[in-house]
Amino acid sequence: MKQSRNTVARTEITRLIHESGIALSHAELQVLLDGLCDRVTTYRVLERLMDEGIIHKVVDIDGTIKYAECHTCTTEIHHHDHLHFSCEQCKTVTCVEDVEPKIKLPVTYKVHKINLTVSGICPNCQ
């Protein structure tokens, strides 16, 4: 695998996702980056961070792709079987990692990825 360059854009995107505490969309990141890099560079950085096991993709209830920090992933093993909570009021998406629902499929199915999103009202909006 190619060595990842620690560019200003990569550093800032990693910092923003780490400090946010919630999953961020490409559009939200572009606003927060305030012109630091163009949208294509942002997509490339996000793809590289996913490949490196630093972030993962989450699809919210509206179908928007958001990016959240990984906590136990590596470049070889991604573990995202946890629940994602999408708030219907403030539109935030948070990882709920201490909940790992079990899914039992027939043995003829081979699961590669799981995306579990639950919607409702988050504690901040109640």
mmCIF file with all atom_site columns, C-alpha atoms in Angstrom:
data_model
loop_
_atom_site.group_PDB
_atom_site.id
_atom_site.type_symbol
_atom_site.label_atom_id
_atom_site.label_alt_id
_atom_site.label_comp_id
_atom_site.label_asym_id
_atom_site.label_entity_id
_atom_site.label_seq_id
_atom_site.pdbx_PDB_ins_code
_atom_site.Cartn_x
_atom_site.Cartn_y
_atom_site.Cartn_z
_atom_site.occupancy
_atom_site.B_iso_or_equiv
_atom_site.pdbx_formal_charge
_atom_site.auth_seq_id
_atom_site.auth_comp_id
_atom_site.auth_asym_id
_atom_site.auth_atom_id
_atom_site.pdbx_PDB_model_num
ATOM 1   C CA . MET A 1 1   ? 0.000   0.000   0.000  1.00 0.00 ? 1   MET A CA 1
ATOM 2   C CA . LYS A 1 2   ? 1.169   3.467   -0.853 1.00 0.00 ? 2   LYS A CA 1
ATOM 3   C CA . GLN A 1 3   ? 2.489   5.562   2.037  1.00 0.00 ? 3   GLN A CA 1
ATOM 4   C CA . SER A 1 4   ? -0.049  8.220   2.991  1.00 0.00 ? 4   SER A CA 1
ATOM 5   C CA . ARG A 1 5   ? 1.133   11.810  2.887  1.00 0.00 ? 5   ARG A CA 1
ATOM 6   C CA . ASN A 1 6   ? 0.256   13.905  5.885  1.00 0.00 ? 6   ASN A CA 1
ATOM 7   C CA . THR A 1 7   ? -1.046  16.926  3.976  1.00 0.00 ? 7   THR A CA 1
ATOM 8   C CA . VAL A 1 8   ? -2.668  20.000  5.512  1.00 0.00 ? 8   VAL A CA 1
ATOM 9   C CA . ALA A 1 9   ? -6.047  18.886  4.093  1.00 0.00 ? 9   ALA A CA 1
ATOM 10  C CA . ARG A 1 10  ? -5.678  15.361  5.508  1.00 0.00 ? 10  ARG A CA 1
ATOM 11  C CA . THR A 1 11  ? -4.647  16.697  8.910  1.00 0.00 ? 11  THR A CA 1
ATOM 12  C CA . GLU A 1 12  ? -7.548  19.163  9.067  1.00 0.00 ? 12  GLU A CA 1
ATOM 13  C CA . ILE A 1 13  ? -10.195 16.675  7.855  1.00 0.00 ? 13  ILE A CA 1
ATOM 14  C CA . THR A 1 14  ? -8.975  14.106  10.388 1.00 0.00 ? 14  THR A CA 1
ATOM 15  C CA . ARG A 1 15  ? -9.085  16.733  13.147 1.00 0.00 ? 15  ARG A CA 1
ATOM 16  C CA . LEU A 1 16  ? -12.585 17.914  12.219 1.00 0.00 ? 16  LEU A CA 1
ATOM 17  C CA . ILE A 1 17  ? -14.001 14.390  12.219 1.00 0.00 ? 17  ILE A CA 1
ATOM 18  C CA . HIS A 1 18  ? -12.219 13.519  15.467 1.00 0.00 ? 18  HIS A CA 1
ATOM 19  C CA . GLU A 1 19  ? -13.370 16.636  17.316 1.00 0.00 ? 19  GLU A CA 1
ATOM 20  C CA . SER A 1 20  ? -16.950 16.662  15.982 1.00 0.00 ? 20  SER A CA 1
ATOM 21  C CA . GLY A 1 21  ? -18.219 13.677  17.971 1.00 0.00 ? 21  GLY A CA 1
ATOM 22  C CA . ILE A 1 22  ? -20.781 13.130  15.191 1.00 0.00 ? 22  ILE A CA 1
ATOM 23  C CA . ALA A 1 23  ? -20.613 11.904  11.617 1.00 0.00 ? 23  ALA A CA 1
ATOM 24  C CA . LEU A 1 24  ? -20.044 14.670  9.052  1.00 0.00 ? 24  LEU A CA 1
ATOM 25  C CA . SER A 1 25  ? -21.064 14.778  5.396  1.00 0.00 ? 25  SER A CA 1
ATOM 26  C CA . HIS A 1 26  ? -18.793 15.895  2.576  1.00 0.00 ? 26  HIS A CA 1
ATOM 27  C CA . ALA A 1 27  ? -20.799 19.139  2.315  1.00 0.00 ? 27  ALA A CA 1
ATOM 28  C CA . GLU A 1 28  ? -20.504 19.795  6.062  1.00 0.00 ? 28  GLU A CA 1
ATOM 29  C CA . LEU A 1 29  ? -16.752 19.198  5.869  1.00 0.00 ? 29  LEU A CA 1
ATOM 30  C CA . GLN A 1 30  ? -16.413 21.580  2.912  1.00 0.00 ? 30  GLN A CA 1
ATOM 31  C CA . VAL A 1 31  ? -18.083 24.343  4.938  1.00 0.00 ? 31  VAL A CA 1
ATOM 32  C CA . LEU A 1 32  ? -15.863 23.658  7.956  1.00 0.00 ? 32  LEU A CA 1
ATOM 33  C CA . LEU A 1 33  ? -12.737 23.554  5.769  1.00 0.00 ? 33  LEU A CA 1
ATOM 34  C CA . ASP A 1 34  ? -13.595 27.089  4.573  1.00 0.00 ? 34  ASP A CA 1
ATOM 35  C CA . GLY A 1 35  ? -11.757 26.902  1.234  1.00 0.00 ? 35  GLY A CA 1
ATOM 36  C CA . LEU A 1 36  ? -8.720  24.954  2.463  1.00 0.00 ? 36  LEU A CA 1
ATOM 37  C CA . CYS A 1 37  ? -9.152  22.427  -0.361 1.00 0.00 ? 37  CYS A CA 1
ATOM 38  C CA . ASP A 1 38  ? -11.535 21.728  -3.231 1.00 0.00 ? 38  ASP A CA 1
ATOM 39  C CA . ARG A 1 39  ? -14.313 19.133  -3.129 1.00 0.00 ? 39  ARG A CA 1
ATOM 40  C CA . VAL A 1 40  ? -12.351 16.554  -5.147 1.00 0.00 ? 40  VAL A CA 1
ATOM 41  C CA . THR A 1 41  ? -9.420  16.720  -2.737 1.00 0.00 ? 41  THR A CA 1
ATOM 42  C CA . THR A 1 42  ? -11.834 16.285  0.156  1.00 0.00 ? 42  THR A CA 1
ATOM 43  C CA . TYR A 1 43  ? -13.310 13.153  -1.476 1.00 0.00 ? 43  TYR A CA 1
ATOM 44  C CA . ARG A 1 44  ? -9.817  11.747  -2.097 1.00 0.00 ? 44  ARG A CA 1
ATOM 45  C CA . VAL A 1 45  ? -8.762  12.377  1.502  1.00 0.00 ? 45  VAL A CA 1
ATOM 46  C CA . LEU A 1 46  ? -11.960 10.750  2.802  1.00 0.00 ? 46  LEU A CA 1
ATOM 47  C CA . GLU A 1 47  ? -11.386 7.673   0.605  1.00 0.00 ? 47  GLU A CA 1
ATOM 48  C CA . ARG A 1 48  ? -7.790  7.368   1.829  1.00 0.00 ? 48  ARG A CA 1
ATOM 49  C CA . LEU A 1 49  ? -8.856  7.744   5.481  1.00 0.00 ? 49  LEU A CA 1
ATOM 50  C CA . MET A 1 50  ? -11.438 4.966   4.979  1.00 0.00 ? 50  MET A CA 1
ATOM 51  C CA . ASP A 1 51  ? -8.823  2.721   3.348  1.00 0.00 ? 51  ASP A CA 1
ATOM 52  C CA . GLU A 1 52  ? -6.515  3.320   6.308  1.00 0.00 ? 52  GLU A CA 1
ATOM 53  C CA . GLY A 1 53  ? -9.201  2.402   8.880  1.00 0.00 ? 53  GLY A CA 1
ATOM 54  C CA . ILE A 1 54  ? -9.333  5.910   10.345 1.00 0.00 ? 54  ILE A CA 1
ATOM 55  C CA . ILE A 1 55  ? -12.939 6.724   9.381  1.00 0.00 ? 55  ILE A CA 1
ATOM 56  C CA . HIS A 1 56  ? -15.999 4.851   8.156  1.00 0.00 ? 56  HIS A CA 1
ATOM 57  C CA . LYS A 1 57  ? -19.045 5.693   6.048  1.00 0.00 ? 57  LYS A CA 1
ATOM 58  C CA . VAL A 1 58  ? -22.521 6.009   7.538  1.00 0.00 ? 58  VAL A CA 1
ATOM 59  C CA . VAL A 1 59  ? -25.722 6.509   5.548  1.00 0.00 ? 59  VAL A CA 1
ATOM 60  C CA . ASP A 1 60  ? -28.311 8.542   7.443  1.00 0.00 ? 60  ASP A CA 1
ATOM 61  C CA . ILE A 1 61  ? -32.078 8.105   7.172  1.00 0.00 ? 61  ILE A CA 1
ATOM 62  C CA . ASP A 1 62  ? -32.237 10.636  4.320  1.00 0.00 ? 62  ASP A CA 1
ATOM 63  C CA . GLY A 1 63  ? -29.608 8.718   2.315  1.00 0.00 ? 63  GLY A CA 1
ATOM 64  C CA . THR A 1 64  ? -26.834 11.239  2.955  1.00 0.00 ? 64  THR A CA 1
ATOM 65  C CA . ILE A 1 65  ? -23.369 9.713   3.292  1.00 0.00 ? 65  ILE A CA 1
ATOM 66  C CA . LYS A 1 66  ? -21.550 10.857  6.398  1.00 0.00 ? 66  LYS A CA 1
ATOM 67  C CA . TYR A 1 67  ? -18.131 10.000  7.797  1.00 0.00 ? 67  TYR A CA 1
ATOM 68  C CA . ALA A 1 68  ? -17.354 9.033   11.385 1.00 0.00 ? 68  ALA A CA 1
ATOM 69  C CA . GLU A 1 69  ? -14.172 8.209   13.235 1.00 0.00 ? 69  GLU A CA 1
ATOM 70  C CA . CYS A 1 70  ? -13.140 4.569   13.642 1.00 0.00 ? 70  CYS A CA 1
ATOM 71  C CA . HIS A 1 71  ? -12.038 3.396   17.053 1.00 0.00 ? 71  HIS A CA 1
ATOM 72  C CA . THR A 1 72  ? -11.002 -0.238  16.615 1.00 0.00 ? 72  THR A CA 1
ATOM 73  C CA . CYS A 1 73  ? -10.268 -0.512  12.893 1.00 0.00 ? 73  CYS A CA 1
ATOM 74  C CA . THR A 1 74  ? -7.104  -1.152  10.927 1.00 0.00 ? 74  THR A CA 1
ATOM 75  C CA . THR A 1 75  ? -6.322  -1.159  7.218  1.00 0.00 ? 75  THR A CA 1
ATOM 76  C CA . GLU A 1 76  ? -7.036  -4.906  7.218  1.00 0.00 ? 76  GLU A CA 1
ATOM 77  C CA . ILE A 1 77  ? -10.061 -5.159  9.516  1.00 0.00 ? 77  ILE A CA 1
ATOM 78  C CA . HIS A 1 78  ? -13.002 -2.784  9.691  1.00 0.00 ? 78  HIS A CA 1
ATOM 79  C CA . HIS A 1 79  ? -15.507 -3.328  12.489 1.00 0.00 ? 79  HIS A CA 1
ATOM 80  C CA . HIS A 1 80  ? -18.661 -1.256  11.997 1.00 0.00 ? 80  HIS A CA 1
ATOM 81  C CA . ASP A 1 81  ? -21.332 -3.610  13.203 1.00 0.00 ? 81  ASP A CA 1
ATOM 82  C CA . HIS A 1 82  ? -22.432 -1.039  15.749 1.00 0.00 ? 82  HIS A CA 1
ATOM 83  C CA . LEU A 1 83  ? -25.587 1.027   15.612 1.00 0.00 ? 83  LEU A CA 1
ATOM 84  C CA . HIS A 1 84  ? -25.812 4.545   14.163 1.00 0.00 ? 84  HIS A CA 1
ATOM 85  C CA . PHE A 1 85  ? -28.400 6.937   15.560 1.00 0.00 ? 85  PHE A CA 1
ATOM 86  C CA . SER A 1 86  ? -29.826 9.555   13.200 1.00 0.00 ? 86  SER A CA 1
ATOM 87  C CA . CYS A 1 87  ? -31.670 12.402  14.934 1.00 0.00 ? 87  CYS A CA 1
ATOM 88  C CA . GLU A 1 88  ? -34.800 13.463  13.072 1.00 0.00 ? 88  GLU A CA 1
ATOM 89  C CA . GLN A 1 89  ? -34.679 16.934  14.615 1.00 0.00 ? 89  GLN A CA 1
ATOM 90  C CA . CYS A 1 90  ? -31.050 18.156  14.484 1.00 0.00 ? 90  CYS A CA 1
ATOM 91  C CA . LYS A 1 91  ? -29.991 15.732  11.686 1.00 0.00 ? 91  LYS A CA 1
ATOM 92  C CA . THR A 1 92  ? -26.874 14.549  13.523 1.00 0.00 ? 92  THR A CA 1
ATOM 93  C CA . VAL A 1 93  ? -25.636 10.971  13.204 1.00 0.00 ? 93  VAL A CA 1
ATOM 94  C CA . THR A 1 94  ? -23.765 9.403   16.099 1.00 0.00 ? 94  THR A CA 1
ATOM 95  C CA . CYS A 1 95  ? -22.118 6.012   16.510 1.00 0.00 ? 95  CYS A CA 1
ATOM 96  C CA . VAL A 1 96  ? -23.514 3.963   19.384 1.00 0.00 ? 96  VAL A CA 1
ATOM 97  C CA . GLU A 1 97  ? -20.667 1.500   19.705 1.00 0.00 ? 97  GLU A CA 1
ATOM 98  C CA . ASP A 1 98  ? -21.756 -0.291  22.850 1.00 0.00 ? 98  ASP A CA 1
ATOM 99  C CA . VAL A 1 99  ? -24.772 -1.717  20.965 1.00 0.00 ? 99  VAL A CA 1
ATOM 100 C CA . GLU A 1 100 ? -24.016 -4.494  18.478 1.00 0.00 ? 100 GLU A CA 1
ATOM 101 C CA . PRO A 1 101 ? -27.231 -6.020  17.168 1.00 0.00 ? 101 PRO A CA 1
ATOM 102 C CA . LYS A 1 102 ? -26.920 -9.629  16.070 1.00 0.00 ? 102 LYS A CA 1
ATOM 103 C CA . ILE A 1 103 ? -28.253 -10.534 12.649 1.00 0.00 ? 103 ILE A CA 1
ATOM 104 C CA . LYS A 1 104 ? -28.844 -14.157 11.807 1.00 0.00 ? 104 LYS A CA 1
ATOM 105 C CA . LEU A 1 105 ? -29.058 -14.892 8.095  1.00 0.00 ? 105 LEU A CA 1
ATOM 106 C CA . PRO A 1 106 ? -29.368 -18.247 6.359  1.00 0.00 ? 106 PRO A CA 1
ATOM 107 C CA . VAL A 1 107 ? -25.961 -19.893 5.853  1.00 0.00 ? 107 VAL A CA 1
ATOM 108 C CA . THR A 1 108 ? -26.195 -19.327 2.100  1.00 0.00 ? 108 THR A CA 1
ATOM 109 C CA . TYR A 1 109 ? -25.670 -15.568 2.629  1.00 0.00 ? 109 TYR A CA 1
ATOM 110 C CA . LYS A 1 110 ? -22.227 -14.034 3.174  1.00 0.00 ? 110 LYS A CA 1
ATOM 111 C CA . VAL A 1 111 ? -22.259 -10.614 4.847  1.00 0.00 ? 111 VAL A CA 1
ATOM 112 C CA . HIS A 1 112 ? -19.551 -8.116  3.886  1.00 0.00 ? 112 HIS A CA 1
ATOM 113 C CA . LYS A 1 113 ? -20.878 -4.920  5.460  1.00 0.00 ? 113 LYS A CA 1
ATOM 114 C CA . ILE A 1 114 ? -23.594 -3.947  7.871  1.00 0.00 ? 114 ILE A CA 1
ATOM 115 C CA . ASN A 1 115 ? -25.108 -0.466  8.111  1.00 0.00 ? 115 ASN A CA 1
ATOM 116 C CA . LEU A 1 116 ? -27.541 -0.169  10.999 1.00 0.00 ? 116 LEU A CA 1
ATOM 117 C CA . THR A 1 117 ? -29.225 3.218   11.332 1.00 0.00 ? 117 THR A CA 1
ATOM 118 C CA . VAL A 1 118 ? -31.937 3.940   13.860 1.00 0.00 ? 118 VAL A CA 1
ATOM 119 C CA . SER A 1 119 ? -33.824 7.226   13.729 1.00 0.00 ? 119 SER A CA 1
ATOM 120 C CA . GLY A 1 120 ? -35.488 9.180   16.478 1.00 0.00 ? 120 GLY A CA 1
ATOM 121 C CA . ILE A 1 121 ? -34.741 12.121  18.744 1.00 0.00 ? 121 ILE A CA 1
ATOM 122 C CA . CYS A 1 122 ? -31.268 12.395  20.303 1.00 0.00 ? 122 CYS A CA 1
ATOM 123 C CA . PRO A 1 123 ? -30.685 13.338  23.967 1.00 0.00 ? 123 PRO A CA 1
ATOM 124 C CA . ASN A 1 124 ? -29.682 16.902  22.969 1.00 0.00 ? 124 ASN A CA 1
ATOM 125 C CA . CYS A 1 125 ? -33.047 17.516  21.276 1.00 0.00 ? 125 CYS A CA 1
ATOM 126 C CA . GLN A 1 126 ? -35.312 15.984  23.922 1.00 0.00 ? 126 GLN A CA 1
#
